[in-house]
Amino acid sequence: KNEVEQSPQNLTAQEGEFITINCSYSVGISALHWLQQHPGGGIVSLFMLSSGKKKHGRLIATINIQEKHSSLHITASHPRDSAVYICAVSGGGADGLTFGKGTHLIIQP
Amino acid sequence: GAVVSQHPSWVICKSGTSVKIECRSLDFQATTMFWYRQFPKQSLMLMATSNEGSKATYEQGVEKDKFLINHASLTLSTLTVTSAHPEDSSFYICSARDLTGGVYEQYFGPGTRLTVT
């Protein structure tokens, strides 16, 4: 069973700062997901990665398959980015996801 | 993007009763749907994998007779919590898998918050 570790668990930053959230996993995967969960609980899928790097607006996700590590970056952070960011991995097409515990991000104005 | 709905968004029920939660893929067909559970301040945990037309596959520690899953069509899976107890109070989220361009993507429903009194 895959072990997914995220760091930091909590992060408070000022508006405009560059944010990095890290994720490592223990067993080879087919894909890694970055998810965003707001206080109401709803989940939004930000990225699905199997290699390299993806960018969407101010969000960038990278993955290093050899090192079993991924990072999520937020540039020019804004208070509306405040949420819990969750890393999740899947071992194959038929598999459900294994989740990290999440990073609680607060961006202060 | 693909949309997954859940109904109800929240429900309060009395101990001993049963509650049904629906998960629908609105604009795509999902041969596989997943049911997850999240207790307060904990990470999401996979409960079961629901495949259209066949029996669900349950994760270790999840009672299949308590959490009944039916995936009767390519757009609908239901989770029924039978004889609910207060410890079943949790946030239940489904996701539906879509195969696009040869790559599986999972789309999440908004979740259902269950409170058992």
Tab-separated table of N, CA and C in Angstrom, chain A residues 35 37 41-45 96-97 99, chain B residues 2-9 20-26 28 30 32-38 44-50 69-71 74-80 90-98 105-113:
chain	number	residue	atom	x	y	z
A	35	LEU	N	-5.334	18.015	-5.566
A	35	LEU	CA	-6.730	18.373	-5.359
A	35	LEU	C	-6.813	19.572	-4.418
A	37	GLN	N	-9.463	21.372	-1.654
A	37	GLN	CA	-10.694	21.189	-0.886
A	37	GLN	C	-10.973	22.456	-0.085
A	41	GLY	N	-16.090	21.425	1.923
A	41	GLY	CA	-15.772	20.025	1.698
A	41	GLY	C	-15.611	19.629	0.248
A	42	GLY	N	-16.194	20.402	-0.670
A	42	GLY	CA	-16.130	20.022	-2.074
A	42	GLY	C	-14.698	19.967	-2.582
A	43	ILE	N	-14.447	19.047	-3.467
A	43	ILE	CA	-13.096	18.830	-3.986
A	43	ILE	C	-13.033	19.198	-5.458
A	44	VAL	N	-11.975	19.911	-5.797
A	44	VAL	CA	-11.711	20.274	-7.188
A	44	VAL	C	-10.393	19.630	-7.589
A	45	SER	N	-10.389	18.969	-8.717
A	45	SER	CA	-9.161	18.378	-9.220
A	45	SER	C	-8.357	19.448	-9.932
A	96	GLY	N	-8.665	3.080	-7.053
A	96	GLY	CA	-9.027	4.326	-6.408
A	96	GLY	C	-7.764	5.020	-5.935
A	97	LEU	N	-7.928	6.193	-5.374
A	97	LEU	CA	-6.797	7.016	-4.975
A	97	LEU	C	-6.406	6.783	-3.515
A	99	PHE	N	-4.670	9.004	-0.535
A	99	PHE	CA	-4.536	10.423	-0.296
A	99	PHE	C	-3.496	10.738	0.766
B	2	ALA	N	-15.805	17.636	-17.076
B	2	ALA	CA	-16.826	16.685	-16.686
B	2	ALA	C	-17.410	17.039	-15.321
B	3	VAL	N	-18.702	16.774	-15.155
B	3	VAL	CA	-19.393	17.152	-13.932
B	3	VAL	C	-19.969	15.913	-13.268
B	4	VAL	N	-19.748	15.847	-11.961
B	4	VAL	CA	-20.307	14.768	-11.149
B	4	VAL	C	-21.172	15.395	-10.063
B	5	SER	N	-22.367	14.919	-9.919
B	5	SER	CA	-23.253	15.455	-8.880
B	5	SER	C	-23.492	14.402	-7.808
B	6	GLN	N	-23.798	14.890	-6.617
B	6	GLN	CA	-24.172	14.014	-5.514
B	6	GLN	C	-25.441	14.539	-4.881
B	7	HIS	N	-26.250	13.616	-4.424
B	7	HIS	CA	-27.496	14.008	-3.756
B	7	HIS	C	-27.810	13.011	-2.648
B	8	PRO	N	-28.134	13.496	-1.448
B	8	PRO	CA	-28.238	14.900	-1.076
B	8	PRO	C	-26.866	15.490	-0.740
B	9	SER	N	-26.795	16.786	-0.541
B	9	SER	CA	-25.538	17.408	-0.154
B	9	SER	C	-25.313	17.261	1.355
B	20	LYS	N	-29.642	6.740	1.628
B	20	LYS	CA	-29.103	6.485	0.293
B	20	LYS	C	-28.494	7.767	-0.263
B	21	ILE	N	-27.298	7.628	-0.803
B	21	ILE	CA	-26.596	8.748	-1.433
B	21	ILE	C	-26.396	8.408	-2.911
B	22	GLU	N	-26.729	9.364	-3.768
B	22	GLU	CA	-26.594	9.150	-5.208
B	22	GLU	C	-25.395	9.899	-5.760
B	23	CYS	N	-24.735	9.275	-6.704
B	23	CYS	CA	-23.623	9.891	-7.421
B	23	CYS	C	-23.891	9.757	-8.913
B	24	ARG	N	-23.928	10.875	-9.613
B	24	ARG	CA	-24.229	10.857	-11.043
B	24	ARG	C	-23.143	11.565	-11.842
B	25	SER	N	-22.753	10.949	-12.957
B	25	SER	CA	-21.909	11.638	-13.929
B	25	SER	C	-22.858	12.276	-14.935
B	26	LEU	N	-22.770	13.593	-15.062
B	26	LEU	CA	-23.800	14.320	-15.809
B	26	LEU	C	-23.538	14.383	-17.308
B	28	PHE	N	-20.849	12.484	-18.981
B	28	PHE	CA	-20.014	11.422	-19.503
B	28	PHE	C	-20.450	10.107	-18.873
B	30	ALA	N	-19.505	6.675	-16.977
B	30	ALA	CA	-18.476	6.223	-16.052
B	30	ALA	C	-18.664	4.744	-15.751
B	32	THR	N	-16.621	3.125	-14.026
B	32	THR	CA	-16.131	2.950	-12.661
B	32	THR	C	-16.371	4.221	-11.857
B	33	MET	N	-16.912	4.034	-10.682
B	33	MET	CA	-17.047	5.130	-9.728
B	33	MET	C	-16.439	4.678	-8.404
B	34	PHE	N	-15.938	5.634	-7.667
B	34	PHE	CA	-15.293	5.343	-6.389
B	34	PHE	C	-16.035	6.070	-5.271
B	35	TRP	N	-16.114	5.424	-4.129
B	35	TRP	CA	-16.702	6.043	-2.945
B	35	TRP	C	-15.624	6.221	-1.885
B	36	TYR	N	-15.550	7.478	-1.377
B	36	TYR	CA	-14.564	7.824	-0.365
B	36	TYR	C	-15.280	8.354	0.866
B	37	ARG	N	-14.556	8.311	1.988
B	37	ARG	CA	-15.117	8.806	3.251
B	37	ARG	C	-14.052	9.667	3.917
B	38	GLN	N	-14.475	10.735	4.549
B	38	GLN	CA	-13.542	11.616	5.238
B	38	GLN	C	-14.108	11.968	6.603
B	44	LEU	N	-8.987	11.730	3.182
B	44	LEU	CA	-9.974	10.894	2.505
B	44	LEU	C	-9.486	9.453	2.448
B	45	MET	N	-10.442	8.543	2.558
B	45	MET	CA	-10.105	7.120	2.485
B	45	MET	C	-11.020	6.451	1.481
B	46	LEU	N	-10.455	5.608	0.640
B	46	LEU	CA	-11.248	4.865	-0.323
B	46	LEU	C	-12.063	3.810	0.422
B	47	MET	N	-13.378	3.796	0.146
B	47	MET	CA	-14.243	2.777	0.743
B	47	MET	C	-14.432	1.603	-0.209
B	48	ALA	N	-14.762	1.943	-1.457
B	48	ALA	CA	-15.109	0.882	-2.391
B	48	ALA	C	-15.023	1.392	-3.814
B	49	THR	N	-14.841	0.443	-4.706
B	49	THR	CA	-14.834	0.709	-6.142
B	49	THR	C	-16.094	0.097	-6.733
B	50	SER	N	-16.823	0.923	-7.454
B	50	SER	CA	-18.110	0.516	-8.001
B	50	SER	C	-17.998	0.384	-9.520
B	69	ILE	N	-23.594	-0.793	-2.225
B	69	ILE	CA	-23.303	0.001	-3.415
B	69	ILE	C	-23.957	-0.650	-4.617
B	70	ASN	N	-24.638	0.187	-5.383
B	70	ASN	CA	-25.288	-0.261	-6.610
B	70	ASN	C	-24.881	0.653	-7.752
B	71	HIS	N	-24.376	0.063	-8.815
B	71	HIS	CA	-23.957	0.849	-9.991
B	71	HIS	C	-24.749	0.330	-11.175
B	74	LEU	N	-24.455	3.505	-16.385
B	74	LEU	CA	-23.149	4.128	-16.636
B	74	LEU	C	-23.053	5.541	-16.078
B	75	THR	N	-24.166	6.054	-15.554
B	75	THR	CA	-24.132	7.418	-15.022
B	75	THR	C	-24.576	7.513	-13.574
B	76	LEU	N	-24.870	6.401	-12.940
B	76	LEU	CA	-25.400	6.463	-11.583
B	76	LEU	C	-24.852	5.346	-10.711
B	77	SER	N	-24.322	5.745	-9.555
B	77	SER	CA	-23.956	4.794	-8.509
B	77	SER	C	-24.600	5.278	-7.220
B	78	THR	N	-25.077	4.351	-6.410
B	78	THR	CA	-25.673	4.731	-5.129
B	78	THR	C	-24.965	4.012	-3.990
B	79	LEU	N	-24.854	4.730	-2.885
B	79	LEU	CA	-24.299	4.183	-1.647
B	79	LEU	C	-25.395	4.260	-0.595
B	80	THR	N	-25.764	3.122	-0.034
B	80	THR	CA	-26.762	3.094	1.018
B	80	THR	C	-26.096	2.699	2.329
B	90	SER	N	-20.034	11.243	8.759
B	90	SER	CA	-18.811	11.509	8.002
B	90	SER	C	-19.177	12.290	6.748
B	91	PHE	N	-18.150	12.635	5.998
B	91	PHE	CA	-18.318	13.284	4.700
B	91	PHE	C	-18.043	12.228	3.641
B	92	TYR	N	-19.029	11.940	2.803
B	92	TYR	CA	-18.910	10.900	1.793
B	92	TYR	C	-18.787	11.563	0.420
B	93	ILE	N	-17.762	11.182	-0.317
B	93	ILE	CA	-17.504	11.770	-1.629
B	93	ILE	C	-17.383	10.658	-2.668
B	94	CYS	N	-17.982	10.872	-3.803
B	94	CYS	CA	-17.795	9.923	-4.887
B	94	CYS	C	-16.935	10.557	-5.969
B	95	SER	N	-16.322	9.735	-6.769
B	95	SER	CA	-15.669	10.218	-7.978
B	95	SER	C	-16.011	9.261	-9.109
B	96	ALA	N	-15.982	9.783	-10.297
B	96	ALA	CA	-16.288	8.988	-11.480
B	96	ALA	C	-15.103	9.048	-12.421
B	97	ARG	N	-14.797	7.915	-13.000
B	97	ARG	CA	-13.628	7.832	-13.857
B	97	ARG	C	-14.029	7.969	-15.319
B	98	ASP	N	-13.309	8.847	-16.015
B	98	ASP	CA	-13.563	9.083	-17.423
B	98	ASP	C	-12.304	8.783	-18.210
B	105	GLU	N	-9.046	9.918	-15.952
B	105	GLU	CA	-9.159	11.086	-15.086
B	105	GLU	C	-10.307	10.834	-14.134
B	106	GLN	N	-10.144	11.281	-12.893
B	106	GLN	CA	-11.219	11.154	-11.925
B	106	GLN	C	-11.837	12.515	-11.645
B	107	TYR	N	-13.149	12.548	-11.645
B	107	TYR	CA	-13.883	13.766	-11.348
B	107	TYR	C	-14.701	13.540	-10.082
B	108	PHE	N	-14.616	14.515	-9.181
B	108	PHE	CA	-15.220	14.352	-7.860
B	108	PHE	C	-16.599	15.010	-7.773
B	109	GLY	N	-17.462	14.369	-7.028
B	109	GLY	CA	-18.713	14.993	-6.663
B	109	GLY	C	-18.497	15.983	-5.538
B	110	PRO	N	-19.494	16.783	-5.215
B	110	PRO	CA	-19.351	17.803	-4.170
B	110	PRO	C	-19.406	17.247	-2.757
B	111	GLY	N	-19.771	15.981	-2.607
B	111	GLY	CA	-19.787	15.376	-1.286
B	111	GLY	C	-21.150	15.422	-0.616
B	112	THR	N	-21.335	14.505	0.324
B	112	THR	CA	-22.547	14.437	1.139
B	112	THR	C	-22.138	14.344	2.594
B	113	ARG	N	-22.636	15.293	3.379
B	113	ARG	CA	-22.306	15.261	4.813
B	113	ARG	C	-23.419	14.544	5.553
